[in-house]
Short mmCIF file of C-alpha atoms in Angstrom, two decimals:
data_model
loop_
_atom_site.label_atom_id
_atom_site.label_comp_id
_atom_site.label_asym_id
_atom_site.label_seq_id
_atom_site.Cartn_x
_atom_site.Cartn_y
_atom_site.Cartn_z
CA MET J 1093 5.59 -1.05 -2.12
CA THR J 1094 5.60 -2.44 1.40
CA VAL J 1095 3.57 -4.92 3.39
CA GLY J 1096 0.52 -3.16 4.85
CA LEU J 1097 -1.04 -3.50 8.28
CA VAL J 1098 -4.62 -3.61 9.53
CA ILE J 1099 -5.48 -2.95 13.18
CA VAL J 1100 -8.73 -4.58 14.30
CA SER J 1101 -10.08 -3.48 17.67
CA HIS J 1102 -13.42 -3.37 19.46
CA SER J 1103 -12.80 0.33 19.95
CA ALA J 1104 -12.38 2.82 17.12
CA ARG J 1105 -10.21 4.97 19.38
CA ILE J 1106 -7.89 2.08 20.21
CA ALA J 1107 -7.49 1.13 16.54
CA GLU J 1108 -6.80 4.73 15.52
CA GLY J 1109 -4.37 5.19 18.42
CA VAL J 1110 -2.38 2.10 17.51
CA VAL J 1111 -2.24 3.26 13.90
CA GLU J 1112 -1.01 6.69 15.03
CA LEU J 1113 1.70 5.15 17.21
CA ALA J 1114 2.93 2.66 14.62
CA ALA J 1115 2.94 5.34 11.92
CA GLN J 1116 5.37 7.37 14.02
CA MET J 1117 7.91 4.58 13.48
CA ALA J 1118 7.08 3.85 9.84
CA ALA J 1119 5.41 6.73 8.05
CA ALA J 1120 5.73 5.09 4.62
CA VAL J 1121 3.78 1.95 5.59
CA GLU J 1122 0.06 1.73 4.87
CA ILE J 1123 -1.65 1.07 8.22
CA ALA J 1124 -5.44 1.02 8.30
CA PRO J 1125 -7.68 1.00 11.39
CA ALA J 1126 -10.80 -1.15 11.64
CA GLY J 1127 -12.22 -0.33 15.06
CA GLY J 1128 -15.71 -0.45 16.50
CA THR J 1129 -19.05 -1.27 14.94
CA ASP J 1130 -20.60 0.36 11.88
CA GLY J 1131 -22.68 2.50 14.23
CA GLY J 1132 -19.66 3.69 16.21
CA GLY J 1133 -20.18 1.40 19.19
CA ILE J 1134 -17.94 -1.13 20.89
CA GLY J 1135 -17.50 -4.23 18.78
CA THR J 1136 -16.16 -5.20 15.38
CA SER J 1137 -17.38 -4.76 11.83
CA PHE J 1138 -16.90 -7.12 8.90
CA ASP J 1139 -17.34 -4.22 6.47
CA LYS J 1140 -14.73 -2.10 8.27
CA VAL J 1141 -12.21 -4.93 8.22
CA GLN J 1142 -12.83 -5.56 4.52
CA ALA J 1143 -12.36 -1.87 3.72
CA ALA J 1144 -9.19 -1.70 5.81
CA LEU J 1145 -7.72 -4.74 4.05
CA THR J 1146 -8.27 -3.04 0.71
CA ALA J 1147 -6.82 0.26 1.94
CA ALA J 1148 -3.69 -1.34 3.43
CA ASP J 1149 -2.81 -3.62 0.52
CA SER J 1150 -0.31 -1.96 -1.81
CA GLY J 1151 0.53 -5.26 -3.48
CA ASP J 1152 2.91 -6.95 -1.04
CA GLY J 1153 0.26 -8.35 1.30
CA VAL J 1154 -1.24 -7.41 4.65
CA VAL J 1155 -0.64 -8.42 8.26
CA VAL J 1156 -3.64 -8.08 10.56
CA LEU J 1157 -3.39 -7.46 14.31
CA CYS J 1158 -6.40 -7.91 16.59
CA ASP J 1159 -7.19 -7.10 20.21
CA LEU J 1160 -9.76 -9.61 21.53
CA GLY J 1161 -11.09 -12.99 20.43
CA SER J 1162 -14.10 -11.87 18.41
CA ALA J 1163 -11.90 -9.40 16.53
CA VAL J 1164 -9.91 -12.39 15.32
CA LEU J 1165 -13.14 -14.11 14.23
CA THR J 1166 -14.21 -11.04 12.27
CA ALA J 1167 -10.79 -10.83 10.62
CA GLU J 1168 -10.91 -14.54 9.75
CA THR J 1169 -14.34 -14.10 8.17
CA ALA J 1170 -13.10 -11.17 6.10
CA LEU J 1171 -10.11 -13.26 5.03
CA ASP J 1172 -12.50 -15.99 3.83
CA PHE J 1173 -14.12 -13.47 1.48
CA ALA J 1174 -10.85 -11.88 0.29
CA ASP J 1175 -9.85 -12.16 -3.37
CA ASP J 1176 -6.29 -13.17 -2.45
CA PRO J 1177 -6.40 -14.69 1.05
CA GLU J 1178 -2.90 -16.11 0.64
CA ARG J 1179 -1.56 -12.55 0.83
CA ILE J 1180 -3.16 -11.87 4.22
CA ARG J 1181 -1.81 -13.06 7.57
CA ILE J 1182 -3.40 -12.70 11.01
CA ALA J 1183 -0.72 -12.25 13.65
CA ASP J 1184 -0.85 -13.96 17.03
CA ALA J 1185 0.68 -10.96 18.76
CA PRO J 1186 -0.12 -8.15 21.22
CA ILE J 1187 -1.83 -5.44 19.23
CA VAL J 1188 0.36 -2.48 20.24
CA GLU J 1189 3.81 -4.04 20.48
CA GLY J 1190 3.13 -6.28 17.50
CA ALA J 1191 1.94 -3.39 15.34
CA VAL J 1192 5.03 -1.30 16.09
CA ALA J 1193 7.39 -4.20 15.42
CA ALA J 1194 5.56 -5.13 12.22
CA ALA J 1195 5.52 -1.54 10.98
CA VAL J 1196 9.27 -1.17 11.47
CA ALA J 1197 9.90 -4.47 9.68
CA ALA J 1198 7.62 -3.46 6.80
CA ALA J 1199 9.39 -0.10 6.48
CA SER J 1200 12.67 -2.00 6.14
CA GLY J 1201 11.34 -3.81 3.08
CA ALA J 1202 10.65 -7.11 4.81
CA SER J 1203 8.51 -9.76 3.13
CA LEU J 1204 5.01 -10.71 4.28
CA GLU J 1205 6.30 -13.67 6.29
CA GLN J 1206 9.11 -11.59 7.80
CA VAL J 1207 6.68 -8.85 8.89
CA LEU J 1208 4.42 -11.50 10.44
CA ALA J 1209 7.44 -12.98 12.25
CA ALA J 1210 8.45 -9.53 13.52
CA ALA J 1211 4.98 -8.96 14.95
CA GLN J 1212 5.12 -12.34 16.67
CA ASP J 1213 8.79 -11.85 17.65
CA GLN J 1214 9.87 -15.02 15.89
CA ALA J 1215 12.54 -15.90 13.34
CA PRO J 1216 10.85 -16.60 9.99
CA ALA J 1217 11.23 -20.19 8.85
CA ALA J 1218 12.98 -19.09 5.67
CA ALA J 1219 15.78 -17.54 7.68
CA GLN J 1220 16.94 -20.78 9.26
CA PRO J 1221 18.61 -22.68 6.37
CA ALA J 1222 21.14 -19.90 5.69
CA THR J 1223 22.92 -20.59 8.97
CA GLU J 1224 22.78 -24.33 8.43
CA GLN J 1225 24.34 -24.00 4.97
CA GLN J 1226 27.36 -22.01 6.14
CA ASP J 1227 30.76 -23.58 5.51
CA LEU J 1228 31.93 -24.29 9.03
CA SER J 1229 35.54 -24.52 7.83
CA ALA J 1230 35.45 -20.84 6.83
CA PRO J 1231 34.47 -18.58 9.74
CA ALA J 1232 32.04 -15.84 8.77
CA PRO J 1233 33.39 -12.28 8.84
CA SER J 1234 32.66 -10.55 12.12
CA ALA J 1235 32.81 -7.04 13.55
CA VAL J 1236 32.20 -5.48 16.98
CA ALA J 1237 31.59 -1.98 18.30
CA GLU J 1238 30.97 -0.75 21.82
CA ILE J 1239 29.02 2.52 21.87
CA GLU J 1240 27.98 4.69 24.79
CA LEU J 1241 24.40 5.78 24.25
CA ALA J 1242 24.03 9.55 24.26
CA ASN J 1243 20.31 9.81 23.56
CA GLN J 1244 18.40 11.47 26.38
CA HIS J 1245 16.10 8.49 26.83
CA GLY J 1246 18.44 5.80 25.55
CA LEU J 1247 17.20 3.36 22.94
CA HIS J 1248 13.51 4.10 23.29
CA ALA J 1249 11.03 3.51 20.48
CA ARG J 1250 12.17 5.92 17.76
CA PRO J 1251 15.94 5.33 17.99
CA ALA J 1252 15.31 1.61 18.38
CA ALA J 1253 13.28 1.70 15.16
CA GLU J 1254 16.19 3.41 13.39
CA LEU J 1255 18.58 0.76 14.68
CA VAL J 1256 16.31 -2.06 13.50
CA ARG J 1257 15.93 -0.50 10.05
CA THR J 1258 19.69 -0.03 9.74
CA ALA J 1259 20.57 -3.55 10.91
CA SER J 1260 17.94 -5.06 8.61
CA GLY J 1261 19.59 -3.51 5.58
CA PHE J 1262 22.63 -5.79 5.69
CA ASP J 1263 23.36 -9.43 4.96
CA ALA J 1264 24.57 -10.09 8.48
CA GLN J 1265 23.37 -11.31 11.84
CA VAL J 1266 23.49 -8.27 14.11
CA THR J 1267 23.05 -8.23 17.88
CA VAL J 1268 23.02 -5.57 20.56
CA ASN J 1269 23.93 -6.78 24.04
CA GLY J 1270 23.29 -10.30 22.85
CA VAL J 1271 19.80 -9.88 21.36
CA ASP J 1272 18.73 -9.67 17.72
CA ALA J 1273 19.15 -6.05 16.60
CA LYS J 1274 16.64 -6.68 13.81
CA SER J 1275 13.86 -7.35 16.36
CA MET J 1276 12.13 -4.20 17.59
CA LEU J 1277 10.58 -5.96 20.56
CA ARG J 1278 13.85 -7.51 21.73
CA VAL J 1279 15.75 -4.24 21.41
CA LEU J 1280 13.12 -2.37 23.41
CA ALA J 1281 13.08 -5.12 26.05
CA LEU J 1282 16.73 -4.38 26.84
CA GLY J 1283 15.74 -1.01 28.32
CA LEU J 1284 19.06 0.58 27.37
CA ASP J 1285 19.30 4.00 29.03
CA ARG J 1286 21.48 7.01 28.32
CA GLY J 1287 25.11 6.37 29.30
CA THR J 1288 24.83 2.63 28.82
CA VAL J 1289 27.65 1.09 26.79
CA ALA J 1290 25.93 -1.08 24.22
CA ARG J 1291 27.88 -3.86 22.52
CA PHE J 1292 27.03 -4.38 18.85
CA GLU J 1293 28.24 -7.54 17.15
CA ALA J 1294 27.76 -8.67 13.57
CA THR J 1295 28.63 -11.82 11.64
CA GLY J 1296 28.08 -12.55 7.98
CA ALA J 1297 29.01 -11.29 4.55
CA GLN J 1298 28.29 -7.64 5.38
CA ALA J 1299 29.26 -7.66 9.07
CA THR J 1300 31.82 -4.87 8.74
CA GLU J 1301 29.45 -2.68 6.74
CA ALA J 1302 26.64 -3.25 9.25
CA ILE J 1303 28.74 -2.19 12.23
CA ALA J 1304 30.08 0.83 10.34
CA ALA J 1305 26.53 1.91 9.54
CA ILE J 1306 25.47 1.50 13.19
CA GLU J 1307 28.44 3.58 14.32
CA LEU J 1308 27.39 6.35 11.93
CA LEU J 1309 23.80 6.07 13.14
CA ALA J 1310 24.91 6.34 16.78
CA ALA J 1311 27.05 9.38 15.96
CA ASP J 1312 23.89 10.96 14.55
CA GLY J 1313 21.99 10.21 17.74
CA PHE J 1314 20.03 7.37 16.15
CA GLY J 1315 18.08 9.93 14.15
CA GLU J 1316 17.41 12.26 17.07
CA SER J 1317 20.22 14.79 16.55
#
């Protein structure tokens, strides 16, 4: 099971398009559209949002992304009537970028709060104490790799999603050119083109394993070979 997503938009076409895009990055994640009115017009529908929440929930909870203000109000109303509202989160995030980032996080097995944080491009609160509890007298294992990107379009959406999924699978803090390699939005913001030498650094218990996995992923063209 994974955390599901619901896309609430005033336009059925926008909701369906965002679902289609996000699903390209995370085919195994349940992503349900709730766009337009019941009659097919521009607006939002309480019934559509309710149905989408049911469709997207596989048991691990649902993150909802909305386009405009009244879409948020409709989602909040549906949440009020939900059987388990504590397993639903409404993200304060751009609907397209947030949906893609959340989908990639969900596909990596992230928790409800972690998927919400990915959509909002924030570090989840639960992730902070681990760093604070480290024994400063014993430096954490670290590893580094510098890799020239061979992909035709560099680290665009699909290879970036593969990088995020790979980095998220290890107990280590992983960065690429200084930004969190587990954040889809931050990786994409780098705009790393073909021929760029990207510097990957990892610290933590599985730092060496994380860098080794990224090197293998790069050798495979980040899934595009």
